[in-house]
Amino acid sequence: MHDDRTLVEARLKRVLDERLRPAVYPESVPLEVTVWHAPDEPVPVAEGLAATTEPIEVGARWGVPWGTSWFRVTGTVPAAWAGRTVEALLDLGFDENMPGFQCEGLVYRPDGTPVKGLNPRNQWVRIGAPVEGGEEVRLHIEAASNPVILDYHPFLPTQLGDKETAGSEPQYKLERMDLAVFDETVWQLVLDLEVLGELMAELPVESARRWDILRAVERALDAVDLQDVNGTAEAARSLLAGVLAEPAVPSAHRISAVGHAHIDSAWLWPLRETVRKVARTTSNMTALIEDEPDFVFAMSQAQQWAWVKEHRPEVWAKVKKAVADGRFVPAGGMWVESDTNMPGSEAMARQFVHGKRFFLDEFGIENDEAWLPDTFGFAAGLPQIIKAAGSKWLLTQKISWSQTNKFPHHTFQWEGIDGTRIFTHFPPVDTYNCSMKGSEIAHAASNFKDKGVARHSLAPTGWGDGGGGTTREMIAKAARLKDLEGSATVVWETPGEFFEKAEAEYPNAPVWVGELYLELHRATLTSQAKTKQGNRRSEHLLREAELWAATAAVRTGFPYPYEELDRIWKTVLLHQFHDILPGSSIAWVHREARATYERLAAELNGIIDAAQRALAGEGSADLVFNSAPHHRDGVPAGGARTPAIVGSTALAARVNGGFVLDNGLLRVGIDARGLVVSVYDIEADRETVAPGQAANLLQVHPDFPNMWDAWDVDEFYRNTVTDLVDADEVVPGADGVSVRIVRSFGVSRVTQVLILAPGERRLGIDTEVDWHETEKFLKLAFPLDVHAERYASETQFGHFYRPTHTNTSWEAAKFEACNHRFVHIEEPGWGVALVNDSTYGHDVTRHVRDTDSGTTTTVRVSLLRAPRFPDPETDQGVHRFRHALVAGAGIGDAVREGWRINLPERRVTGSQEVAPLVTVDQDAVVVTALKLADDGSGDVIVRFHESRGARTRATLTTGFEAAGVTVTDLLERPLADVAVPELDGDRITLRLRAFELVTLRLTRA
């Protein structure tokens, strides 16, 4: 037989495009349209429905950037259409290639009942099936004219990312507002041919199945009268029934389709618009659930559920019913799909506490899975947090974006720093917006790396980010793929159903130990510095507020601010979303975030101040409150007293210019350029700074990645560097015992103050940058005379080691990585810590001297970037950072100093010292939270972990009369099958494994 395959395939494409798809709606009549443009921010639904409208024609431009327009469409169903299915086709000016990134709408009935969302791939509203003819149609559309930020030429700087700079040019043209007859037979024929055509394209050319499909398609096309598509569609479908009925082979890959609409809680739109995106999507999905009996939809992010409950009660009622029916599934058990690299220990824990508690309170549903398809890599401390929250599975997809190395598994056990393992799945479909295309299904099957030992994978199915979720077309395709020869099989299932099957079939899944590092988006550790500083400061203020409010409540009866803390925590957790905290959202988002953090800081400082004053009482004594988990200057952790007097620091001129700082423990040499050329550990008799090098060296690199400007830094940035060695001033500081350095470069200016605190092995570095560069990267370098093949970075509830070498491509790819409060490098018996109060990105490199082959290690802190997309003014302005170089530091010193720089002492005048609520006699055991129980019982919650990576025995002593102790999960629920430590008077003996996380609930007598 002659090979006419390409001829038939080309014929199929043209017939579908030009004859069949247009024939789905064979008849239409225009609707009348009027509009009211809201003058500013979105208005309540009742106001939009009642507004006075004016006529607007199809083809007219509408919608200022970030505006809201209320369209009213009216018409009458023609009597001749009686007995047929009729839909309204409402095209606001959509581009079908951009679902989720442009205008959107939510359709209401005149009484305010939401009907469904309008999106680029979802423009229809069912009027009747069948209609009687003569029905009056009256619909209202709340249309959002969100501008296109990520256009066909992506990453171009734009002022559209903030309402304050976006202008008033209309963004869209009204394309179609019609009533139309919907021919379901033609629609079904289109889907038959799409599924078969897409499957055919994925099969080997030499396979018999491909040719069987080709001939069936050819026969069906022959049966279609192109002048009477609607009259011949049924006959064409009958000729395809045979090939559609052939069952899949027994070994076919099995896909669990989960209806999904990944909605970024903010990204190329502000938070307030996400509230409406969620309402549109949930309206779509509840309507689809009513029409499709097999369909299951899963939505993560408790915050988004809470928005629906608060802002769209009519939609919420439908959501609750669908949840009760098991069709609309709460997923993930987190407040938002947060970044997991940068949130601190307690914040990461609270993501699960607040997320899981919302779903438990609202629906009685316990989430077993963490659902994070789009997060930019996963910190090594996360597995035990997931387990401590009562969950056991993790789903993500983003690791497939890694540029250098292909991850070796799709299903595996992920082991964290403490040894906890979590059953983890990466969908091999490689998208969290699957649309059931044949190419996607075939890719999932062929890409799956665990073939031969497992055969299940998951496909999150639906348009995300306001694209409207799963469509009826996707469901129709999945129905055809349920059991189809040549294809993986597809069935709608909940995430829990998938994980149960996947875990059962793969009991000996391979193990991956340590962080899941994404080899992409590394610059999210630095972009939008003030957002990151706001997060770090809020985390520590919340610690202080809980600590002192709980202490004051127990000691004085101070009213514990349950509701205020709950609300503030949820706001901080929201801003840890994986496009807010990473700095990859539009200017509007970060402008609002800065204001929010300032407001929260004022509120939290008010709580802290009130609690501390209640504890201190009236008087004139100078009391220091120590919020850190370690004692300092004679003040116990979690207590307050008059501090001990420590030594002094001397400042002297240096022979060749510059200054020397000396406190008897360290002697610091600062040359005439303001660079630190020596940090001499007097007791250890050794130098910290690498020979011939200078620390506290500011370096500027060009920073223009190939794409994803705010997200990425590409390794070639290192090829060009400018060392900032020229100083405008190097003078004594205002206190007479510090050194002040001023540098100018480009159109920016840096002021630094170097401080050697009395009695401390710590050189403090306060840096103020007035930053006005564009597409530049600012680093702060510390070349250290330490031989180290690995270094430690703090992560949640512990630390994680990374190599300093680049032996393999996996190690070389980690040229920018995340730390929390410290980085620590060490030779046996002596090390150095670099601690910070608000930075995350850093790099560590090894160097060998030519003179003596001695190995040195350089640690560089990432301070600022200046990408122009999506915020063209990223990081412009004044920034302040605090770092400290700690010489002769063990890992315990790094932990202690990291807490110290983030929790500065507070001084309050009063009359009475404050004893801690709890004390721990071993510094390796770090208390991360001390608070009252969330249930209002008055019980005291203490959360702590082993911080040095070693087995530890310690004694916890209560500073109040405790009647009982219980070991709990993060949600403060008793854990079964866990040994409860004995309460011996006021003492509890603890035995902890490396990095073990424990939560105790102490009942007050």
PDB file of C-alpha atoms in Angstrom, residues 794-929:
ATOM      1  CA  GLU A 794      20.998  26.601  58.297  1.00  0.00           C
ATOM      2  CA  THR A 795      17.641  25.259  57.170  1.00  0.00           C
ATOM      3  CA  GLN A 796      14.405  24.506  59.007  1.00  0.00           C
ATOM      4  CA  PHE A 797      15.110  22.816  62.368  1.00  0.00           C
ATOM      5  CA  GLY A 798      18.768  22.180  61.656  1.00  0.00           C
ATOM      6  CA  HIS A 799      21.410  22.601  59.016  1.00  0.00           C
ATOM      7  CA  PHE A 800      22.412  20.946  55.768  1.00  0.00           C
ATOM      8  CA  TYR A 801      25.850  20.316  54.279  1.00  0.00           C
ATOM      9  CA  ARG A 802      26.821  21.182  50.728  1.00  0.00           C
ATOM     10  CA  PRO A 803      30.204  20.465  49.112  1.00  0.00           C
ATOM     11  CA  THR A 804      32.555  23.339  48.361  1.00  0.00           C
ATOM     12  CA  HIS A 805      33.918  21.537  45.294  1.00  0.00           C
ATOM     13  CA  THR A 806      32.403  20.960  41.848  1.00  0.00           C
ATOM     14  CA  ASN A 807      33.377  17.361  41.184  1.00  0.00           C
ATOM     15  CA  THR A 808      30.110  16.562  39.447  1.00  0.00           C
ATOM     16  CA  SER A 809      27.503  18.467  37.489  1.00  0.00           C
ATOM     17  CA  TRP A 810      25.139  18.171  40.481  1.00  0.00           C
ATOM     18  CA  GLU A 811      27.581  20.066  42.689  1.00  0.00           C
ATOM     19  CA  ALA A 812      28.529  22.586  40.014  1.00  0.00           C
ATOM     20  CA  ALA A 813      24.868  23.439  39.497  1.00  0.00           C
ATOM     21  CA  LYS A 814      24.581  24.688  43.095  1.00  0.00           C
ATOM     22  CA  PHE A 815      26.471  27.882  42.360  1.00  0.00           C
ATOM     23  CA  GLU A 816      23.882  29.898  44.298  1.00  0.00           C
ATOM     24  CA  ALA A 817      22.160  28.381  47.312  1.00  0.00           C
ATOM     25  CA  CYS A 818      19.994  29.192  50.321  1.00  0.00           C
ATOM     26  CA  ASN A 819      20.841  29.600  53.982  1.00  0.00           C
ATOM     27  CA  HIS A 820      18.805  30.975  56.840  1.00  0.00           C
ATOM     28  CA  ARG A 821      20.659  32.700  59.672  1.00  0.00           C
ATOM     29  CA  PHE A 822      24.118  31.236  59.175  1.00  0.00           C
ATOM     30  CA  VAL A 823      26.705  29.633  56.952  1.00  0.00           C
ATOM     31  CA  HIS A 824      29.441  27.700  58.779  1.00  0.00           C
ATOM     32  CA  ILE A 825      32.750  26.320  57.523  1.00  0.00           C
ATOM     33  CA  GLU A 826      35.165  24.362  59.635  1.00  0.00           C
ATOM     34  CA  GLU A 827      38.441  22.524  59.883  1.00  0.00           C
ATOM     35  CA  PRO A 828      38.653  19.998  62.714  1.00  0.00           C
ATOM     36  CA  GLY A 829      38.663  22.062  65.897  1.00  0.00           C
ATOM     37  CA  TRP A 830      38.254  25.542  64.402  1.00  0.00           C
ATOM     38  CA  GLY A 831      35.684  27.182  62.194  1.00  0.00           C
ATOM     39  CA  VAL A 832      34.075  30.394  61.049  1.00  0.00           C
ATOM     40  CA  ALA A 833      30.427  31.389  60.907  1.00  0.00           C
ATOM     41  CA  LEU A 834      28.878  34.141  58.836  1.00  0.00           C
ATOM     42  CA  VAL A 835      25.501  35.149  60.245  1.00  0.00           C
ATOM     43  CA  ASN A 836      22.891  37.533  58.878  1.00  0.00           C
ATOM     44  CA  ASP A 837      19.620  39.204  59.770  1.00  0.00           C
ATOM     45  CA  SER A 838      17.844  39.075  56.405  1.00  0.00           C
ATOM     46  CA  THR A 839      19.750  37.581  53.457  1.00  0.00           C
ATOM     47  CA  TYR A 840      19.392  34.102  51.971  1.00  0.00           C
ATOM     48  CA  GLY A 841      21.353  33.733  48.717  1.00  0.00           C
ATOM     49  CA  HIS A 842      25.059  32.959  48.898  1.00  0.00           C
ATOM     50  CA  ASP A 843      27.876  31.060  47.206  1.00  0.00           C
ATOM     51  CA  VAL A 844      30.867  29.182  48.591  1.00  0.00           C
ATOM     52  CA  THR A 845      33.989  28.348  46.570  1.00  0.00           C
ATOM     53  CA  ARG A 846      37.356  26.667  47.192  1.00  0.00           C
ATOM     54  CA  HIS A 847      40.719  28.127  46.177  1.00  0.00           C
ATOM     55  CA  VAL A 848      44.253  26.762  46.313  1.00  0.00           C
ATOM     56  CA  ARG A 849      47.208  29.098  46.741  1.00  0.00           C
ATOM     57  CA  ASP A 850      50.051  28.847  44.264  1.00  0.00           C
ATOM     58  CA  THR A 851      52.646  29.483  46.971  1.00  0.00           C
ATOM     59  CA  ASP A 852      52.011  26.591  49.358  1.00  0.00           C
ATOM     60  CA  SER A 853      48.972  24.739  47.959  1.00  0.00           C
ATOM     61  CA  GLY A 854      47.003  25.811  51.001  1.00  0.00           C
ATOM     62  CA  THR A 855      43.252  25.641  50.528  1.00  0.00           C
ATOM     63  CA  THR A 856      41.047  28.601  51.373  1.00  0.00           C
ATOM     64  CA  THR A 857      37.307  28.993  51.247  1.00  0.00           C
ATOM     65  CA  THR A 858      35.410  32.066  50.116  1.00  0.00           C
ATOM     66  CA  VAL A 859      31.889  32.764  51.331  1.00  0.00           C
ATOM     67  CA  ARG A 860      29.938  35.420  49.467  1.00  0.00           C
ATOM     68  CA  VAL A 861      26.627  36.877  50.567  1.00  0.00           C
ATOM     69  CA  SER A 862      24.159  38.018  47.920  1.00  0.00           C
ATOM     70  CA  LEU A 863      22.865  41.467  48.837  1.00  0.00           C
ATOM     71  CA  LEU A 864      20.961  43.022  45.929  1.00  0.00           C
ATOM     72  CA  ARG A 865      19.909  42.572  42.338  1.00  0.00           C
ATOM     73  CA  ALA A 866      18.244  44.909  39.849  1.00  0.00           C
ATOM     74  CA  PRO A 867      16.173  42.883  37.344  1.00  0.00           C
ATOM     75  CA  ARG A 868      13.610  44.792  35.281  1.00  0.00           C
ATOM     76  CA  PHE A 869      10.918  42.123  34.870  1.00  0.00           C
ATOM     77  CA  PRO A 870       8.289  41.835  36.189  1.00  0.00           C
ATOM     78  CA  ASP A 871       9.047  44.891  38.360  1.00  0.00           C
ATOM     79  CA  PRO A 872      11.187  47.386  36.416  1.00  0.00           C
ATOM     80  CA  GLU A 873      12.138  49.168  39.664  1.00  0.00           C
ATOM     81  CA  THR A 874      13.185  46.086  41.634  1.00  0.00           C
ATOM     82  CA  ASP A 875      15.168  46.959  44.763  1.00  0.00           C
ATOM     83  CA  GLN A 876      15.765  50.586  43.860  1.00  0.00           C
ATOM     84  CA  GLY A 877      16.329  52.670  46.991  1.00  0.00           C
ATOM     85  CA  VAL A 878      17.896  52.361  50.432  1.00  0.00           C
ATOM     86  CA  HIS A 879      18.530  48.963  52.044  1.00  0.00           C
ATOM     87  CA  ARG A 880      20.074  47.992  55.369  1.00  0.00           C
ATOM     88  CA  PHE A 881      21.688  44.651  56.191  1.00  0.00           C
ATOM     89  CA  ARG A 882      23.399  43.249  59.275  1.00  0.00           C
ATOM     90  CA  HIS A 883      26.013  40.506  59.131  1.00  0.00           C
ATOM     91  CA  ALA A 884      28.598  39.229  61.551  1.00  0.00           C
ATOM     92  CA  LEU A 885      31.770  37.217  61.035  1.00  0.00           C
ATOM     93  CA  VAL A 886      32.289  34.867  63.982  1.00  0.00           C
ATOM     94  CA  ALA A 887      35.849  33.548  64.302  1.00  0.00           C
ATOM     95  CA  GLY A 888      36.714  30.323  66.083  1.00  0.00           C
ATOM     96  CA  ALA A 889      33.091  29.209  65.798  1.00  0.00           C
ATOM     97  CA  GLY A 890      31.797  25.692  66.122  1.00  0.00           C
ATOM     98  CA  ILE A 891      28.402  24.773  64.737  1.00  0.00           C
ATOM     99  CA  GLY A 892      26.844  25.574  68.112  1.00  0.00           C
ATOM    100  CA  ASP A 893      28.307  29.066  67.977  1.00  0.00           C
ATOM    101  CA  ALA A 894      26.872  29.531  64.489  1.00  0.00           C
ATOM    102  CA  VAL A 895      23.420  28.529  65.735  1.00  0.00           C
ATOM    103  CA  ARG A 896      23.635  30.851  68.750  1.00  0.00           C
ATOM    104  CA  GLU A 897      24.963  33.858  66.856  1.00  0.00           C
ATOM    105  CA  GLY A 898      22.421  33.393  64.093  1.00  0.00           C
ATOM    106  CA  TRP A 899      19.601  33.684  66.610  1.00  0.00           C
ATOM    107  CA  ARG A 900      21.305  36.572  68.374  1.00  0.00           C
ATOM    108  CA  ILE A 901      21.636  38.822  65.343  1.00  0.00           C
ATOM    109  CA  ASN A 902      17.962  38.284  64.507  1.00  0.00           C
ATOM    110  CA  LEU A 903      16.660  38.821  68.057  1.00  0.00           C
ATOM    111  CA  PRO A 904      18.391  41.903  69.471  1.00  0.00           C
ATOM    112  CA  GLU A 905      17.897  42.577  73.143  1.00  0.00           C
ATOM    113  CA  ARG A 906      15.071  44.827  74.305  1.00  0.00           C
ATOM    114  CA  ARG A 907      15.521  47.191  77.253  1.00  0.00           C
ATOM    115  CA  VAL A 908      12.598  47.968  79.551  1.00  0.00           C
ATOM    116  CA  THR A 909      12.569  49.836  82.839  1.00  0.00           C
ATOM    117  CA  GLY A 910      10.875  48.033  85.677  1.00  0.00           C
ATOM    118  CA  SER A 911      11.270  46.546  89.102  1.00  0.00           C
ATOM    119  CA  GLN A 912      11.406  42.779  88.760  1.00  0.00           C
ATOM    120  CA  GLU A 913      13.473  40.241  86.923  1.00  0.00           C
ATOM    121  CA  VAL A 914      11.599  37.761  84.736  1.00  0.00           C
ATOM    122  CA  ALA A 915      12.328  34.056  85.090  1.00  0.00           C
ATOM    123  CA  PRO A 916      11.915  31.965  81.938  1.00  0.00           C
ATOM    124  CA  LEU A 917       8.797  29.825  81.536  1.00  0.00           C
ATOM    125  CA  VAL A 918      11.062  26.960  80.535  1.00  0.00           C
ATOM    126  CA  THR A 919      14.805  26.437  80.560  1.00  0.00           C
ATOM    127  CA  VAL A 920      16.903  23.804  78.814  1.00  0.00           C
ATOM    128  CA  ASP A 921      20.312  22.908  80.202  1.00  0.00           C
ATOM    129  CA  GLN A 922      21.846  22.010  76.846  1.00  0.00           C
ATOM    130  CA  ASP A 923      22.529  24.711  74.230  1.00  0.00           C
ATOM    131  CA  ALA A 924      22.246  22.133  71.434  1.00  0.00           C
ATOM    132  CA  VAL A 925      18.509  21.946  72.165  1.00  0.00           C
ATOM    133  CA  VAL A 926      16.914  25.058  70.707  1.00  0.00           C
ATOM    134  CA  VAL A 927      13.414  26.181  71.659  1.00  0.00           C
ATOM    135  CA  THR A 928      11.823  27.587  68.494  1.00  0.00           C
ATOM    136  CA  ALA A 929       8.360  28.322  69.925  1.00  0.00           C
TER     137      ALA A 929
END
